[in-house]
Amino acid sequence: MHTVSPIPDFDDDSKVQQYMQDRRVIGYDPLVQPALLRHDITSTTKAKKTIASARYSSCPHPRRPGRPAARRRRALLHTLSRAGYRKPRTTVGWKGLINDPDIDGSFKINKGLRMARQLLCDLTDLGVPVGSELLDTISPQYIADLISWGAIGARTTESQLHRELASGVSFPIGFKNGTDGSVTVAIDAMHSASNPHAFMGVTEQGLAAIVKTRGNKDVHVILRGGTKGPNFASEHVRKAAEDIEKKGMTNSDGGAPFASIMVDCSRKPPNPPGFFGEYD
């Protein structure tokens, strides 16, 4: 049987104060300043070129194709390494390298941030651009300069906080469709993130601030399936493109409408053989 806490004596000023603030907070540990960490762990010139070319042009180091189909796709494929330093959990569990680098519940987040940044620097210096899912508005200050592409997960695509964050990052962002397979929430997120926002965040010095953004036009939908099954077939892609066009999603400079669509090929059930054949 669940035990209900007794009602405190609110005539006692000291007990009232205990219920006003930090009732369930154990403590606060200092967090390293983003600018300090970025100063300590810097990226090389080669790494910067890797990151920039992956954001704005074709893959900097394409492998030699082995068959005609690969030759046709080489100009279209853009290869990045997925780096998941924060892991969203349905309930509880290990939240990733940044949150608990020693995997022992010690939560040495400063150590995790340092390890994550160093690894990103090493990867990009090797010529490997990196993509990552964004889970909060603070950690990007530590690693966003090393990321070439970002994603907002299915459970957070509807989050106003994540749409605001996406409006200010310097790289392309993909919004995954909802867990039920609905693309509408992702299209709404694209529209939101492409517009200017003002929200609470932190500066490179780690100070609380009002962040003002221009809006991010480099946004797209990620088809990742849902509870009703996969949605990567050509008809699903066509329908998503039509829905985007119906929304009147056009760039403010009068350019082409947002028609970028990505398919998450890692989702279950496994993709059938010849999946890419539909799009040759």
Short mmCIF file of C-alpha atoms in Angstrom, two decimals:
data_model
loop_
_atom_site.label_atom_id
_atom_site.label_comp_id
_atom_site.label_asym_id
_atom_site.label_seq_id
_atom_site.Cartn_x
_atom_site.Cartn_y
_atom_site.Cartn_z
CA MET A 1 0.00 0.00 0.00
CA HIS A 2 1.30 3.45 -0.94
CA THR A 3 2.15 5.64 2.02
CA VAL A 4 1.03 9.24 1.71
CA SER A 5 3.30 11.89 3.19
CA PRO A 6 1.72 13.67 6.15
CA ILE A 7 0.54 17.23 5.65
CA PRO A 8 3.23 19.54 7.05
CA ASP A 9 2.58 22.25 9.59
CA PHE A 10 2.50 25.33 7.39
CA ASP A 11 2.35 27.56 10.44
CA ASP A 12 6.01 26.69 10.96
CA ASP A 13 8.01 29.09 8.75
CA SER A 14 11.02 26.76 8.50
CA LYS A 15 8.90 23.89 7.23
CA VAL A 16 7.13 26.14 4.74
CA GLN A 17 10.52 27.10 3.26
CA GLN A 18 11.42 23.43 2.79
CA TYR A 19 8.44 23.05 0.48
CA MET A 20 9.08 26.23 -1.53
CA GLN A 21 12.21 25.37 -3.53
CA ASP A 22 14.57 22.47 -4.33
CA ARG A 23 12.47 20.02 -2.36
CA ARG A 24 13.58 17.19 -4.63
CA VAL A 25 16.98 18.52 -5.73
CA ILE A 26 20.02 16.85 -4.16
CA GLY A 27 22.56 19.46 -5.23
CA TYR A 28 24.20 21.51 -7.99
CA ASP A 29 27.64 20.80 -9.48
CA PRO A 30 29.48 23.45 -11.53
CA LEU A 31 29.52 22.93 -15.30
CA VAL A 32 32.54 23.88 -17.40
CA GLN A 33 32.04 26.96 -19.60
CA PRO A 34 31.47 26.09 -23.27
CA ALA A 35 34.05 28.67 -24.38
CA LEU A 36 36.67 27.21 -22.04
CA LEU A 37 36.17 23.66 -23.31
CA ARG A 38 36.24 24.83 -26.92
CA HIS A 39 39.47 26.68 -26.17
CA ASP A 40 41.05 23.61 -24.58
CA ILE A 41 39.95 21.19 -27.31
CA THR A 42 40.17 22.85 -30.71
CA SER A 43 39.52 21.47 -34.17
CA THR A 44 42.17 21.45 -36.88
CA THR A 45 41.96 23.24 -40.21
CA LYS A 46 41.33 19.89 -41.88
CA ALA A 47 38.50 19.15 -39.46
CA LYS A 48 36.89 22.53 -40.14
CA LYS A 49 36.98 21.84 -43.89
CA THR A 50 35.41 18.42 -43.32
CA ILE A 51 32.57 19.93 -41.29
CA ALA A 52 31.92 22.83 -43.66
CA SER A 53 32.03 20.74 -46.85
CA ALA A 54 29.62 18.21 -45.34
CA ARG A 55 27.18 20.97 -44.41
CA TYR A 56 27.18 22.75 -47.73
CA SER A 57 28.50 20.50 -50.49
CA SER A 58 28.98 16.91 -51.54
CA CYS A 59 30.84 14.33 -49.45
CA PRO A 60 34.53 15.37 -49.35
CA HIS A 61 35.94 11.86 -49.72
CA PRO A 62 33.61 9.64 -51.77
CA ARG A 63 34.70 6.05 -52.22
CA ARG A 64 35.26 4.73 -55.71
CA PRO A 65 32.00 3.15 -56.89
CA GLY A 66 31.96 -0.55 -57.68
CA ARG A 67 28.99 -0.74 -60.01
CA PRO A 68 26.92 1.50 -62.31
CA ALA A 69 24.21 2.11 -59.71
CA ALA A 70 26.83 3.40 -57.30
CA ARG A 71 28.17 5.74 -59.96
CA ARG A 72 24.72 7.22 -60.43
CA ARG A 73 24.26 7.68 -56.70
CA ARG A 74 27.70 9.01 -55.87
CA ALA A 75 26.68 12.57 -56.67
CA LEU A 76 23.53 12.15 -54.58
CA LEU A 77 24.77 10.28 -51.51
CA HIS A 78 26.17 12.22 -48.59
CA THR A 79 27.97 10.06 -46.03
CA LEU A 80 28.22 11.04 -42.36
CA SER A 81 29.00 9.14 -39.19
CA ARG A 82 26.18 9.03 -36.65
CA ALA A 83 27.33 10.05 -33.17
CA GLY A 84 24.88 9.56 -30.31
CA TYR A 85 26.41 11.18 -27.24
CA ARG A 86 23.07 11.64 -25.51
CA LYS A 87 20.57 8.79 -25.51
CA PRO A 88 16.84 9.39 -24.99
CA ARG A 89 15.28 6.75 -22.75
CA THR A 90 11.68 5.57 -22.75
CA THR A 91 11.91 5.10 -18.96
CA VAL A 92 15.31 4.89 -17.23
CA GLY A 93 18.77 3.66 -18.17
CA TRP A 94 22.17 4.87 -19.33
CA LYS A 95 21.75 8.27 -20.98
CA GLY A 96 24.95 8.25 -22.98
CA LEU A 97 28.59 9.30 -22.98
CA ILE A 98 28.07 12.92 -22.00
CA ASN A 99 25.69 12.18 -19.13
CA ASP A 100 27.59 9.29 -17.53
CA PRO A 101 30.97 8.62 -19.22
CA ASP A 102 32.08 6.02 -16.67
CA ILE A 103 28.76 4.11 -16.91
CA ASP A 104 28.63 3.79 -13.13
CA GLY A 105 26.07 6.37 -12.07
CA SER A 106 28.73 8.94 -11.16
CA PHE A 107 27.41 11.38 -13.81
CA LYS A 108 30.72 13.12 -14.49
CA ILE A 109 29.20 15.32 -17.15
CA ASN A 110 32.21 17.62 -17.44
CA LYS A 111 34.33 14.57 -18.26
CA GLY A 112 31.71 13.36 -20.73
CA LEU A 113 31.63 16.71 -22.53
CA ARG A 114 35.42 16.67 -22.81
CA MET A 115 35.47 13.10 -24.14
CA ALA A 116 32.69 13.80 -26.64
CA ARG A 117 34.35 16.93 -27.97
CA GLN A 118 37.74 15.24 -28.29
CA LEU A 119 36.25 12.31 -30.19
CA LEU A 120 34.40 14.64 -32.55
CA CYS A 121 37.63 16.53 -33.19
CA ASP A 122 39.44 13.27 -33.92
CA LEU A 123 36.75 12.01 -36.29
CA THR A 124 36.46 15.21 -38.29
CA ASP A 125 40.26 15.49 -38.49
CA LEU A 126 40.20 12.07 -40.17
CA GLY A 127 37.84 13.50 -42.78
CA VAL A 128 34.70 11.92 -41.29
CA PRO A 129 31.78 14.37 -40.94
CA VAL A 130 29.41 13.70 -38.05
CA GLY A 131 25.64 13.82 -37.53
CA SER A 132 23.92 13.76 -34.15
CA GLU A 133 20.50 13.98 -32.51
CA LEU A 134 19.91 17.11 -30.43
CA LEU A 135 18.28 16.48 -27.05
CA ASP A 136 18.74 19.71 -25.10
CA THR A 137 19.57 23.40 -25.55
CA ILE A 138 22.80 23.44 -23.52
CA SER A 139 25.10 20.70 -24.85
CA PRO A 140 25.14 22.11 -28.43
CA GLN A 141 27.18 25.05 -27.12
CA TYR A 142 29.96 22.53 -26.43
CA ILE A 143 29.94 20.51 -29.66
CA ALA A 144 27.75 22.18 -32.31
CA ASP A 145 30.76 23.61 -34.14
CA LEU A 146 31.86 20.01 -34.85
CA ILE A 147 28.52 18.71 -36.18
CA SER A 148 27.56 18.71 -39.87
CA TRP A 149 23.95 17.51 -39.60
CA GLY A 150 21.45 17.23 -36.78
CA ALA A 151 18.19 15.42 -36.07
CA ILE A 152 15.24 15.95 -33.78
CA GLY A 153 13.71 12.68 -32.59
CA ALA A 154 10.15 11.46 -33.04
CA ARG A 155 9.33 12.07 -29.37
CA THR A 156 10.63 15.64 -29.41
CA THR A 157 9.62 16.86 -32.88
CA GLU A 158 6.51 18.44 -31.33
CA SER A 159 8.57 20.11 -28.59
CA GLN A 160 8.62 23.90 -28.88
CA LEU A 161 12.01 23.93 -27.14
CA HIS A 162 13.61 21.72 -29.80
CA ARG A 163 12.03 23.66 -32.65
CA GLU A 164 13.51 26.84 -31.19
CA LEU A 165 16.90 25.19 -30.90
CA ALA A 166 16.75 23.99 -34.51
CA SER A 167 16.01 27.55 -35.67
CA GLY A 168 19.42 28.72 -34.50
CA VAL A 169 21.95 25.97 -35.26
CA SER A 170 24.42 26.44 -38.11
CA PHE A 171 23.81 23.08 -39.80
CA PRO A 172 20.89 21.28 -41.52
CA ILE A 173 18.27 19.71 -39.26
CA GLY A 174 15.91 16.81 -39.90
CA PHE A 175 12.66 16.29 -38.00
CA LYS A 176 11.50 12.70 -37.60
CA ASN A 177 7.84 11.89 -38.14
CA GLY A 178 5.76 11.11 -35.06
CA THR A 179 5.82 7.72 -33.38
CA ASP A 180 2.45 6.99 -34.97
CA GLY A 181 3.94 7.58 -38.41
CA SER A 182 2.32 10.99 -38.91
CA VAL A 183 4.37 13.37 -41.04
CA THR A 184 2.25 16.40 -40.12
CA VAL A 185 4.11 17.08 -36.88
CA ALA A 186 7.45 17.03 -38.71
CA ILE A 187 6.19 19.45 -41.36
CA ASP A 188 4.87 21.76 -38.64
CA ALA A 189 8.28 21.57 -36.97
CA MET A 190 10.01 22.49 -40.24
CA HIS A 191 7.78 25.53 -40.59
CA SER A 192 8.42 26.58 -36.98
CA ALA A 193 12.20 26.11 -37.12
CA SER A 194 12.50 28.00 -40.40
CA ASN A 195 11.22 31.16 -38.69
CA PRO A 196 12.94 33.47 -36.17
CA HIS A 197 12.61 32.71 -32.45
CA ALA A 198 13.61 34.17 -29.10
CA PHE A 199 14.06 31.80 -26.18
CA MET A 200 16.04 31.24 -23.00
CA GLY A 201 19.44 29.58 -23.34
CA VAL A 202 23.10 29.95 -22.40
CA THR A 203 26.02 31.81 -23.95
CA GLU A 204 29.51 30.48 -24.70
CA GLN A 205 30.46 31.83 -21.29
CA GLY A 206 27.77 29.70 -19.67
CA LEU A 207 25.58 32.67 -18.73
CA ALA A 208 21.80 32.55 -18.96
CA ALA A 209 20.63 34.64 -21.89
CA ILE A 210 17.81 35.40 -24.29
CA VAL A 211 18.78 33.70 -27.55
CA LYS A 212 17.50 35.33 -30.75
CA THR A 213 17.64 33.36 -33.99
CA ARG A 214 17.12 34.07 -37.70
CA GLY A 215 15.44 30.75 -38.48
CA ASN A 216 16.89 27.70 -40.20
CA LYS A 217 15.87 27.13 -43.82
CA ASP A 218 17.95 23.94 -44.10
CA VAL A 219 15.29 21.67 -42.60
CA HIS A 220 13.73 18.44 -43.80
CA VAL A 221 11.49 15.52 -42.84
CA ILE A 222 12.88 12.15 -41.77
CA LEU A 223 10.64 9.17 -42.52
CA ARG A 224 11.34 6.71 -39.71
CA GLY A 225 8.21 4.56 -39.71
CA GLY A 226 5.75 4.29 -36.86
CA THR A 227 3.42 2.08 -34.90
CA LYS A 228 1.54 1.25 -38.10
CA GLY A 229 4.67 0.05 -39.91
CA PRO A 230 7.36 1.43 -42.24
CA ASN A 231 6.81 4.46 -44.44
CA PHE A 232 9.78 4.37 -46.80
CA ALA A 233 7.99 3.22 -49.97
CA SER A 234 7.92 5.56 -52.95
CA GLU A 235 4.25 6.37 -52.35
CA HIS A 236 5.04 7.47 -48.79
CA VAL A 237 7.83 9.73 -50.02
CA ARG A 238 5.57 11.17 -52.72
CA LYS A 239 2.79 11.82 -50.21
CA ALA A 240 5.20 13.54 -47.81
CA ALA A 241 6.43 15.79 -50.62
CA GLU A 242 2.84 16.67 -51.53
CA ASP A 243 1.99 17.48 -47.91
CA ILE A 244 5.01 19.76 -47.66
CA GLU A 245 3.98 21.56 -50.84
CA LYS A 246 0.41 21.97 -49.58
CA LYS A 247 1.73 23.73 -46.52
CA GLY A 248 3.12 26.39 -48.83
CA MET A 249 6.57 25.90 -47.40
CA THR A 250 8.71 28.23 -49.49
CA ASN A 251 11.93 29.95 -48.69
CA SER A 252 11.61 33.60 -47.72
CA ASP A 253 13.97 34.56 -50.55
CA GLY A 254 11.53 33.17 -53.10
CA GLY A 255 13.51 30.00 -53.75
CA ALA A 256 12.28 26.45 -54.17
CA PRO A 257 9.90 24.96 -51.60
CA PHE A 258 11.20 22.74 -48.82
CA ALA A 259 11.04 19.32 -50.47
CA SER A 260 13.94 17.62 -48.71
CA ILE A 261 12.98 14.19 -47.38
CA MET A 262 15.24 11.67 -45.68
CA VAL A 263 14.48 7.99 -45.10
CA ASP A 264 15.74 6.38 -41.89
CA CYS A 265 16.98 3.01 -43.18
CA SER A 266 17.97 1.77 -39.72
CA ARG A 267 14.45 1.37 -38.40
CA LYS A 268 12.74 -2.01 -37.93
CA PRO A 269 11.38 -3.99 -39.67
CA PRO A 270 14.47 -4.36 -41.89
CA ASN A 271 14.29 -2.77 -45.30
CA PRO A 272 13.54 -5.16 -48.15
CA PRO A 273 16.27 -6.04 -50.68
CA GLY A 274 16.49 -3.55 -53.49
CA PHE A 275 15.18 -0.66 -51.38
CA PHE A 276 17.32 1.87 -53.22
CA GLY A 277 16.17 0.42 -56.53
CA GLU A 278 12.89 2.29 -56.19
CA TYR A 279 14.77 5.57 -56.44
CA ASP A 280 17.23 4.82 -59.26
#
